[in-house]
Tab-separated table of C-alpha atoms in Angstrom:
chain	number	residue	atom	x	y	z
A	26	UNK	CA	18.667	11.964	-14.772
A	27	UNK	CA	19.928	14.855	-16.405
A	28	UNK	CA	19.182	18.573	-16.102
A	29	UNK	CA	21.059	21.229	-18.256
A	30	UNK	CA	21.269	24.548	-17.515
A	31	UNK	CA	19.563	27.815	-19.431
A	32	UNK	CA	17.266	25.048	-21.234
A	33	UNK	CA	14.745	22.603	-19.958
A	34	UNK	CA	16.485	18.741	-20.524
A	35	UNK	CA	14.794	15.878	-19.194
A	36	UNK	CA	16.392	12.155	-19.265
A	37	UNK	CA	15.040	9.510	-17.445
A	38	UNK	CA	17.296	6.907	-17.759
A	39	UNK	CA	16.235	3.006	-18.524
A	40	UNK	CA	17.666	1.757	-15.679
A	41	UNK	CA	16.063	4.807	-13.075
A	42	UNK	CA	12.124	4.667	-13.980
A	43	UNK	CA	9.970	2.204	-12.960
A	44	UNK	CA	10.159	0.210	-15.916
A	45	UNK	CA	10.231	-3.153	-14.387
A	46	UNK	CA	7.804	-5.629	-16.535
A	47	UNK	CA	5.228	-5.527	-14.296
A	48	UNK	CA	4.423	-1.841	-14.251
A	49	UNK	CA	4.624	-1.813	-18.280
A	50	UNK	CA	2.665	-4.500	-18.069
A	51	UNK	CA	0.221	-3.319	-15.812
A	52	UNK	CA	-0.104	0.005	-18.455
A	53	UNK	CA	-1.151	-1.504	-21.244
A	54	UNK	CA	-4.687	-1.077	-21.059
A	55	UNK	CA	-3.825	2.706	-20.812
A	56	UNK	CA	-1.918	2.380	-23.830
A	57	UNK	CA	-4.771	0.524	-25.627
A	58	UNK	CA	-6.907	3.508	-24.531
A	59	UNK	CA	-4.512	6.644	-25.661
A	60	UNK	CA	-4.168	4.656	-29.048
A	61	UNK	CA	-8.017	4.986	-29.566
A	62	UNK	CA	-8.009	8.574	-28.855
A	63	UNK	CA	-6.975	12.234	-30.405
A	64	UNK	CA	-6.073	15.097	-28.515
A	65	UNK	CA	-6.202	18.605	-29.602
A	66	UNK	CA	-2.953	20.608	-29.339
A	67	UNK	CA	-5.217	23.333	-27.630
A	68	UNK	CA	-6.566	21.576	-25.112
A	69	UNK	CA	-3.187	20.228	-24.220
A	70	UNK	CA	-1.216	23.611	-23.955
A	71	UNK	CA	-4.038	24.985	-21.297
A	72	UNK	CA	-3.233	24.572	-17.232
A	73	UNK	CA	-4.841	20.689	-16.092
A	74	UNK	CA	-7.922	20.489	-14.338
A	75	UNK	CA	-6.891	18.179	-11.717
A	76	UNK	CA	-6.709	17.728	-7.924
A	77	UNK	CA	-5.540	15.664	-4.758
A	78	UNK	CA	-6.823	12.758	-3.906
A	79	UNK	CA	-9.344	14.587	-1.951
A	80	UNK	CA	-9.636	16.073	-5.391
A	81	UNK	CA	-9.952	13.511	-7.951
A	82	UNK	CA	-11.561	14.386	-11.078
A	83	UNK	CA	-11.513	17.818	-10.450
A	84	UNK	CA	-10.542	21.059	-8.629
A	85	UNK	CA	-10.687	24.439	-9.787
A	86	UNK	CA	-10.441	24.998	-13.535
A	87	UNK	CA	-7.491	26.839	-14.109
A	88	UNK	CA	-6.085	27.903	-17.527
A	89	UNK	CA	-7.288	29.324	-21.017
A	90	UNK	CA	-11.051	30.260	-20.961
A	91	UNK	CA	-11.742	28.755	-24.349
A	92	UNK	CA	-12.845	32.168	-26.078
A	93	UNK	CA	-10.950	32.278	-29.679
A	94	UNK	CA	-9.450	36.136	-29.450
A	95	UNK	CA	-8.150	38.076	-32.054
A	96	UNK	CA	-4.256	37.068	-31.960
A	97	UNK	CA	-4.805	34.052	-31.060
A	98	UNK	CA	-2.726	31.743	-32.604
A	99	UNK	CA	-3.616	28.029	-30.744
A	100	UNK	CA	-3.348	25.337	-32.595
A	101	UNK	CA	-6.461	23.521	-33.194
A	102	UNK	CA	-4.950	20.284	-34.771
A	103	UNK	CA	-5.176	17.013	-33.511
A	104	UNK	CA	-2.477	14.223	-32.927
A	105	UNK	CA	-1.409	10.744	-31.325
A	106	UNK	CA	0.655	10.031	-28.986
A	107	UNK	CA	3.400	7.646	-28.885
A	108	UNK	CA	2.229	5.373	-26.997
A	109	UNK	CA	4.970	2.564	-26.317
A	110	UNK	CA	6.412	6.045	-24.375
A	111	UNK	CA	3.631	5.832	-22.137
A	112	UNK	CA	6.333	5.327	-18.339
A	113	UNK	CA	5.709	5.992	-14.946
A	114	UNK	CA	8.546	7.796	-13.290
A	115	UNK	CA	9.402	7.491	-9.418
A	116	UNK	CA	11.505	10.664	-8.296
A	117	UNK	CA	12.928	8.925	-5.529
A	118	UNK	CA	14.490	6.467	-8.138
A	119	UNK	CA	15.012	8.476	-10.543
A	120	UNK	CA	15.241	12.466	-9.104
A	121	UNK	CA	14.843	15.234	-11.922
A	122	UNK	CA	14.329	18.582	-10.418
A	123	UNK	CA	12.833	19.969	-13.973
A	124	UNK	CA	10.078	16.885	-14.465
A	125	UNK	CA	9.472	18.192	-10.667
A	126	UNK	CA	8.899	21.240	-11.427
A	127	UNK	CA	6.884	20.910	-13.764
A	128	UNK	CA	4.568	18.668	-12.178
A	129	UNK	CA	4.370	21.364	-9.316
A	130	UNK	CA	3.708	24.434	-11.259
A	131	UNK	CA	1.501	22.386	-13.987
A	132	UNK	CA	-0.589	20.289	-11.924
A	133	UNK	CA	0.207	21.367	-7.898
A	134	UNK	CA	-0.172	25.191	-7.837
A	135	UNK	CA	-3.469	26.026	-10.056
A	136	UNK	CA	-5.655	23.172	-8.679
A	137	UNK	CA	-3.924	23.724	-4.831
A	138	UNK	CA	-3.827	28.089	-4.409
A	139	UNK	CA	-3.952	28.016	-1.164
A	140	UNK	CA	-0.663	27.789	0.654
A	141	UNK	CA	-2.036	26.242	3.662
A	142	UNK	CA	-3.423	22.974	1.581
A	143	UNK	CA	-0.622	22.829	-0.617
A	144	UNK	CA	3.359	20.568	0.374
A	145	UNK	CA	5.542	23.029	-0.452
A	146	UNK	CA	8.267	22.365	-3.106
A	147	UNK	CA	11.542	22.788	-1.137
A	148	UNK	CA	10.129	20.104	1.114
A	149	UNK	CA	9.365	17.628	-1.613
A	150	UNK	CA	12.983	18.472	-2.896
A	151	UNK	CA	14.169	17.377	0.654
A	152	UNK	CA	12.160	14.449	0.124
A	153	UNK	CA	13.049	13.447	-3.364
A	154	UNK	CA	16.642	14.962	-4.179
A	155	UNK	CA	19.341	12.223	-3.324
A	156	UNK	CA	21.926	14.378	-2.145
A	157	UNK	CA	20.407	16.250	0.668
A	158	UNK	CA	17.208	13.567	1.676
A	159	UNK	CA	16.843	11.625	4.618
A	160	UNK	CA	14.391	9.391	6.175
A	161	UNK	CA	15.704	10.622	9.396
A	162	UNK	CA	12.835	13.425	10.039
A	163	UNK	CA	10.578	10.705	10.128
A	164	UNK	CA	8.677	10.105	6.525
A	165	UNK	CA	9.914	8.500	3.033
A	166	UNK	CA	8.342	9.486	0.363
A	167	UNK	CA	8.252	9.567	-3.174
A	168	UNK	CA	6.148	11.286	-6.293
A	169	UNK	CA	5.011	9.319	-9.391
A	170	UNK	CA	4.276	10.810	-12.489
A	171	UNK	CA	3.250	9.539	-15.133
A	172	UNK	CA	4.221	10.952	-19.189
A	173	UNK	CA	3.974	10.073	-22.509
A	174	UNK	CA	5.740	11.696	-25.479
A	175	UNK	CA	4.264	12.768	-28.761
A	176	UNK	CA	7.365	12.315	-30.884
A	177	UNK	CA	8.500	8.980	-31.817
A	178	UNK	CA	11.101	7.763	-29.566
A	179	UNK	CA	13.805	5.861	-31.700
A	180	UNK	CA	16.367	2.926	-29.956
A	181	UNK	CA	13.878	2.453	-26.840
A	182	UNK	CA	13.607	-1.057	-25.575
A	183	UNK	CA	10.120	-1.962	-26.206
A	184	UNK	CA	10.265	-4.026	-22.278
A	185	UNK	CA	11.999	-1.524	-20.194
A	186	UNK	CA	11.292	2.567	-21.071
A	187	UNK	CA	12.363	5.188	-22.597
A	188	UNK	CA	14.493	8.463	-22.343
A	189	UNK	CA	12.229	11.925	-22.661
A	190	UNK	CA	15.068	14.123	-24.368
A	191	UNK	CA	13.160	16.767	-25.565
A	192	UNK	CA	10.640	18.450	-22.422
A	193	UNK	CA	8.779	20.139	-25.516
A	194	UNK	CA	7.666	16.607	-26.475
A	195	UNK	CA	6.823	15.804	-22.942
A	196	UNK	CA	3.575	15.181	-21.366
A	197	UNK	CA	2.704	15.084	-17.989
A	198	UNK	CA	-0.551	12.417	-18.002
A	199	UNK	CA	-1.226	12.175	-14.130
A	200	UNK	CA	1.177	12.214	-11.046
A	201	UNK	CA	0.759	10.941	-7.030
A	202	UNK	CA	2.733	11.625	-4.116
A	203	UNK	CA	2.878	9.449	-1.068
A	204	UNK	CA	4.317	9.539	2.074
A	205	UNK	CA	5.258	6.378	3.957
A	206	UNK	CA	5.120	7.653	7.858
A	207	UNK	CA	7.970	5.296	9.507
A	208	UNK	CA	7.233	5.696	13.496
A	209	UNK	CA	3.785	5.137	12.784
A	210	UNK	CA	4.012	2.383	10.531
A	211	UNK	CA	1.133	3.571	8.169
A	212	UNK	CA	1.013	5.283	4.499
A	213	UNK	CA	-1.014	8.203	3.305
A	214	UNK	CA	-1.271	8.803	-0.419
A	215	UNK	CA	-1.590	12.372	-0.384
A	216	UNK	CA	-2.405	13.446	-4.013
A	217	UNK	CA	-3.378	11.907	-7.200
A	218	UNK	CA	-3.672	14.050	-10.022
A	219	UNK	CA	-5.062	12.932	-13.457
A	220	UNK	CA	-5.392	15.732	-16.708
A	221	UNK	CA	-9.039	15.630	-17.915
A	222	UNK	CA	-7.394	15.165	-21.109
A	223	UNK	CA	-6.409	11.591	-20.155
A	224	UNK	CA	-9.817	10.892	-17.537
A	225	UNK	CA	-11.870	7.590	-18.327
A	226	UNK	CA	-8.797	5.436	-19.401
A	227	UNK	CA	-8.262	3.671	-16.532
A	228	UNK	CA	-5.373	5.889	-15.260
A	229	UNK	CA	-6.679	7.481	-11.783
A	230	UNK	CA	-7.315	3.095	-10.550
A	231	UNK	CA	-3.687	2.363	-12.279
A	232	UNK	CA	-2.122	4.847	-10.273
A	233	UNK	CA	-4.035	4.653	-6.820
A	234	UNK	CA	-2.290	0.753	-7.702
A	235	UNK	CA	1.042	1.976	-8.049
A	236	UNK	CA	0.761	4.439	-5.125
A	237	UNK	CA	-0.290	0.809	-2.673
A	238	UNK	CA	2.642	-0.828	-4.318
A	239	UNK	CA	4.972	2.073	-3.516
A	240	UNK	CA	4.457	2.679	0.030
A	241	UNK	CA	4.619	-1.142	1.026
A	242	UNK	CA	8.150	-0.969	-1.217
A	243	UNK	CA	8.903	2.080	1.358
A	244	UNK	CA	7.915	0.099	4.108
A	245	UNK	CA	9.816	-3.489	3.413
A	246	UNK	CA	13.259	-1.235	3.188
A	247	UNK	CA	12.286	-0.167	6.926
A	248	UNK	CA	11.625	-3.966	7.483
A	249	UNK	CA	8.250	-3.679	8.328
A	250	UNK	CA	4.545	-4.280	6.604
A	251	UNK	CA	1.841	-1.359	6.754
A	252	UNK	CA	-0.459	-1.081	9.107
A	253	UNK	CA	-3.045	1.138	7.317
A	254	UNK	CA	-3.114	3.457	4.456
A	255	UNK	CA	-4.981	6.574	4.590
A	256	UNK	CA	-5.829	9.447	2.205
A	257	UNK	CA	-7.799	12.957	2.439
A	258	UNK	CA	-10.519	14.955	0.861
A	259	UNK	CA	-12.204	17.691	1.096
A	260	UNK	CA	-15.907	17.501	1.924
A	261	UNK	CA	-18.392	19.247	0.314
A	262	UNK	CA	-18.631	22.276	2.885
A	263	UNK	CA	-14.869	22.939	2.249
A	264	UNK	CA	-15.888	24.796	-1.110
A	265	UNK	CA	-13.090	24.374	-3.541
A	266	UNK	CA	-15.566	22.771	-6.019
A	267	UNK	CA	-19.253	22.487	-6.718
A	268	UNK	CA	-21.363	20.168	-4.365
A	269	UNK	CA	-21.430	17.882	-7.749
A	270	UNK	CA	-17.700	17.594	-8.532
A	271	UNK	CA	-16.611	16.856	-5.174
A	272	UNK	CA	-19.886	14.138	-4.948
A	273	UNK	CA	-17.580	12.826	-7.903
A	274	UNK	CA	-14.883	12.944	-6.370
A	275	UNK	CA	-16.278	10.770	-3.548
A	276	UNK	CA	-17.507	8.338	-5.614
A	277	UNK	CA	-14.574	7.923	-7.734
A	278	UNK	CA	-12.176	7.042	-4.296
A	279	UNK	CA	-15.293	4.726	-3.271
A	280	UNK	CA	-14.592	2.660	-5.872
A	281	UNK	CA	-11.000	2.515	-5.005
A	282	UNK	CA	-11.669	1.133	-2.087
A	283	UNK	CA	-11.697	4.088	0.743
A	284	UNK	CA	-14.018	4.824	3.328
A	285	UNK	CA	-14.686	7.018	6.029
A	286	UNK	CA	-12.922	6.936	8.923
A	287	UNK	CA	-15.511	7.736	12.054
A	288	UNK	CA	-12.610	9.913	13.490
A	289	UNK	CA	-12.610	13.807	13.959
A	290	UNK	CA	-9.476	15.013	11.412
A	291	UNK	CA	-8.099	17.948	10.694
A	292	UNK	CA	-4.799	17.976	8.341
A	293	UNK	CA	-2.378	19.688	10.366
A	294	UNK	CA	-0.094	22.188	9.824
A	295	UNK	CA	2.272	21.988	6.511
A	296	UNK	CA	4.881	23.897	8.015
A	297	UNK	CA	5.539	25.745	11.500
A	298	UNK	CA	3.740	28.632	10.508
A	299	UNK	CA	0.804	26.925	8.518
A	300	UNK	CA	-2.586	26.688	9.983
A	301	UNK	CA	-4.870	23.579	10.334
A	302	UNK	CA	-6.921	22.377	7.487
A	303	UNK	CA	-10.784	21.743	8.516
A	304	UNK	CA	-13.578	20.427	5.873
A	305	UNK	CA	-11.882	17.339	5.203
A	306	UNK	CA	-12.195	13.640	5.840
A	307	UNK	CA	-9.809	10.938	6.523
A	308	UNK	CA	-10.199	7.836	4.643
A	309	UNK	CA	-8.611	4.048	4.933
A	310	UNK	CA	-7.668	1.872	2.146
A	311	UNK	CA	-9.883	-1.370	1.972
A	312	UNK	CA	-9.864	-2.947	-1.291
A	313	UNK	CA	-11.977	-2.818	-3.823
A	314	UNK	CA	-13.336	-6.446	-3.492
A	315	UNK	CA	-16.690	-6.244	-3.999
A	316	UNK	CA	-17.828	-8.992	-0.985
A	317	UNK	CA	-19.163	-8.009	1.581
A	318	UNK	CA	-17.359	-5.775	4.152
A	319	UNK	CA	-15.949	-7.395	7.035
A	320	UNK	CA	-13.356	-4.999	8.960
A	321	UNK	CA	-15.648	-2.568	10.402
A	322	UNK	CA	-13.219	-0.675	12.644
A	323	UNK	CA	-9.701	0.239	13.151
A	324	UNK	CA	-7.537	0.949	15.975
A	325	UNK	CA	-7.907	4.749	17.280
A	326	UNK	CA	-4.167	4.137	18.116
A	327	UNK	CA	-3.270	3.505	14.469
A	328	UNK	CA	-4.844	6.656	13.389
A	329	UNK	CA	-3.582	8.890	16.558
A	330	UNK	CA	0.033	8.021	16.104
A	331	UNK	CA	-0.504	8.746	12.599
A	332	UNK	CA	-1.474	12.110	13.596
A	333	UNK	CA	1.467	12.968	16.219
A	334	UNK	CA	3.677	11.417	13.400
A	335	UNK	CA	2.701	14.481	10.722
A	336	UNK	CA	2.978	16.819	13.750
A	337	UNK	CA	6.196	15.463	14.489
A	338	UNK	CA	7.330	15.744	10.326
A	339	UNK	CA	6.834	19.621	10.593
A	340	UNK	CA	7.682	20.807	14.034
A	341	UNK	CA	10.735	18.182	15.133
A	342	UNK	CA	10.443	14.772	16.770
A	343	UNK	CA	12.235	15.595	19.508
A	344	UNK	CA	10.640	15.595	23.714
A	345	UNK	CA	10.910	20.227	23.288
A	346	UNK	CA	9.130	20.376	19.704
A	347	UNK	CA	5.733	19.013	21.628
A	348	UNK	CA	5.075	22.080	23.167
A	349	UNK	CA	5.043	23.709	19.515
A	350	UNK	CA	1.188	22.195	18.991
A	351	UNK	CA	0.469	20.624	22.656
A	352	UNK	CA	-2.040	23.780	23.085
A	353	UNK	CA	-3.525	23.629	19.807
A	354	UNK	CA	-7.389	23.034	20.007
A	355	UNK	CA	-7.049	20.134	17.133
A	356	UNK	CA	-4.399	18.532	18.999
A	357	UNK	CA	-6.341	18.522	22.209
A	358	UNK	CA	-9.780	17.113	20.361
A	359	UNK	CA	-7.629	14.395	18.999
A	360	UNK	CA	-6.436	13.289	22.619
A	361	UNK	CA	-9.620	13.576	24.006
A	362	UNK	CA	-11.278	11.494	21.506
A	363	UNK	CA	-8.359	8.909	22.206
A	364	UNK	CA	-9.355	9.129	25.829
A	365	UNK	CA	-12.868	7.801	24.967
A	366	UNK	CA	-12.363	5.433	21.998
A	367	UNK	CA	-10.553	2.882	21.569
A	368	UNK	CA	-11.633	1.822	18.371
A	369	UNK	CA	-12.717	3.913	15.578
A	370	UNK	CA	-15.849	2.706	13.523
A	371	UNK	CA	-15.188	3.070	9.747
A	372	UNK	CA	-18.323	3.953	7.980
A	373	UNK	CA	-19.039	2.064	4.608
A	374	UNK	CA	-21.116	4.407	2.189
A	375	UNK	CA	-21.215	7.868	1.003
A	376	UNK	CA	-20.946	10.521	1.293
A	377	UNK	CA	-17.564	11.339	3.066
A	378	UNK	CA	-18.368	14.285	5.387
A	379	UNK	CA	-16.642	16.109	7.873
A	380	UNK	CA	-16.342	14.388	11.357
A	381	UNK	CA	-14.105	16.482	13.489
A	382	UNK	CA	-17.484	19.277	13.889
A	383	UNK	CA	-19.603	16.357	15.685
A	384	UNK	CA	-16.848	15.395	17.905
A	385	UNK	CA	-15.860	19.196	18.441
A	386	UNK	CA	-19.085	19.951	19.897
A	387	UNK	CA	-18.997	17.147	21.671
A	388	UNK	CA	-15.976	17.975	23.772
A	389	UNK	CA	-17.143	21.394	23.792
A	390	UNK	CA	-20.318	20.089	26.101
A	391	UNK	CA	-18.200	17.996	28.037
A	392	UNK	CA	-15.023	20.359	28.712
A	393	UNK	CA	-16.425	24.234	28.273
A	394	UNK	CA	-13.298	26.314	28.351
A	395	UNK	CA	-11.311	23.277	28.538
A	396	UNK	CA	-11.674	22.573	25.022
A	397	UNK	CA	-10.150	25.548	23.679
């Protein structure tokens, strides 16, 4: 990886990307795809439409408005990609703060405005960057993206990758980030972003694939095997979309194999200062086999420790940093409903909705006061 300074330089070197024979071979019916399609240079040079896993499909529209102005000098041609450039790049294996960046400010900050629902980008650098990360504080993670090039890429090895020299020439296609919580044994893939350019090729199941594949890689170099792997999204009362896009969203992480956890969650704090996040729902990988369901519930442990491991990510692991969130309301609902449930029922069907109000109102009959 290679980043030059006063111009943008990406190269993602053979031996750095994921570019094992498996993952090329497991992106060939993307390839297939892209080669049957188009794309306009317009529609390509506006901000992507994109979202977090909670958000798949969608999130806010952000970018050019479509109206042709006077001045306007888009270009309204069509070409193909390359498509034998089509790679997926890990950023823990192969760290470039520019391809980082511009995932972040292409894809991260128009569909995630809000500062409070949003990782911020120092923290992924901590998380990523080589030099200066460390599994230490308590997570590994590690951001996929996945780009294709429109220029011809001459001298690539047709089994192994390719180097992106020229960012101009660089697209972004989609991009994940997971987080592989080590005390608590479980994984949580936090966003999955896909360009509606490149929706209904297969990518968004391809990735959610990768993403699996990645955190049980995080979790054999800590010697152990995942216990569960979660994701979020925002229910429909959370309002960051219309009732109908994030019904779409649903259904599209249905058929990836999540479901509804019966368990009242809130995604806490992002950093020290942040506030909870309500209107969301915790889900649980299962599969996508389509046989009939057999796990029907999970082990409230699992998902507690879970929580008290994100807690412990932003304020500090250590026996002092409790008292930073042991008074917070959410904190207090989630050892309450530990208190009284053992096991947590995980609910097969749609939609996902938010939980954490039932239960609130719950402990709010049961404690008064207490509960606040």
């Amino acid at each position: 990886e290679s980043t030059r300074t006063g111009c943008a330089v990406i190269v993602i070197a053979h031996s750095c990307a994921m570019t094992d024979r498996g993952v090329h071979r497991r992106l060939e019916p993307i390839r297939r795809s892209l080669s049957q399609r188009s794309f306009s240079r317009r529609s390509l040079s506006t901000c992507s439409d994109v979202g977090r896993i909670g958000a798949v499909g969608g999130g806010a529209s952000v970018g050019g408005d479509g109206d042709d102005r006077d001045g306007d000098d888009s270009d309204d041609s069509t070409f193909d990609f390359d498509v034998s450039t089509l790679s997926l790049v890990s950023l823990r294996n192969a760290y470039s703060r520019t391809l980082l960046d511009r995932f972040y400010e292409e894809i991260m900050i128009p569909t995630f405005p809000l500062e409070d629902e949003r990782d911020d980008l120092e923290d992924w650098v901590c998380g990523l960057d080589p030099r200066v990360r460390s599994d230490d504080d308590g997570v590994a993670m590690d951001v996929l993206v996945l780009v294709c090039s429109e220029e011809t890429t001459d001298g690539a090895d047709d089994r192994c990758g390719y180097d992106f020299k020229d960012d101009d020439g660089l697209i972004i296609v989609a991009g994940c980030a997971v987080e592989y919580y080590i005390r608590s044994n479980v994984g949580l893939v936090s966003y999955v972003a896909v360009s509606p350019n490149f929706r209904r090729l297969g990518v968004m199941c391809t990735l959610n694939g990768e993403a699996q594949r990645t955190l049980r890689q995080l979790a054999v170099s800590h010697d152990k095997t995942p216990r569960a792997v979660f994701a979020e999204t925002n229910t429909v009362d959370a309002g960051d979309a219309p009732p109908e896009a994030i019904e779409a969203r649903h259904k599209a992480l249905y058929r990836l194999g999540y479901r509804l956890l019966e368990f009242p969650y809130k995604q806490p704090p992002l950093a020290e200062d942040g506030n909870v996040f309500g209107n969301i729902a915790l889900l649980v990988h299962c599969g996508v086999s389509n046989k009939t369901e057999v796990e029907h519930q999970i082990d409230t442990s699992i998902i507690v420790e879970f929580v008290l491991d994100f807690y412990g990510s932003v304020f500090g692991y250590e026996p002092d940093d409790l008292q930073k969130y042991e008074h917070c309301s959410y904190y207090k609902l989630v050892k309450w409903f530990e208190t009284r449930n053992s096991i947590t029922a995980i609910q097969y069907g749609l939609p996902f909705y938010d939980v954490a109000s039932r239960f609130e109102n719950e402990m709010r009959e049961e404690c008064g006061a207490d509960a606040h």
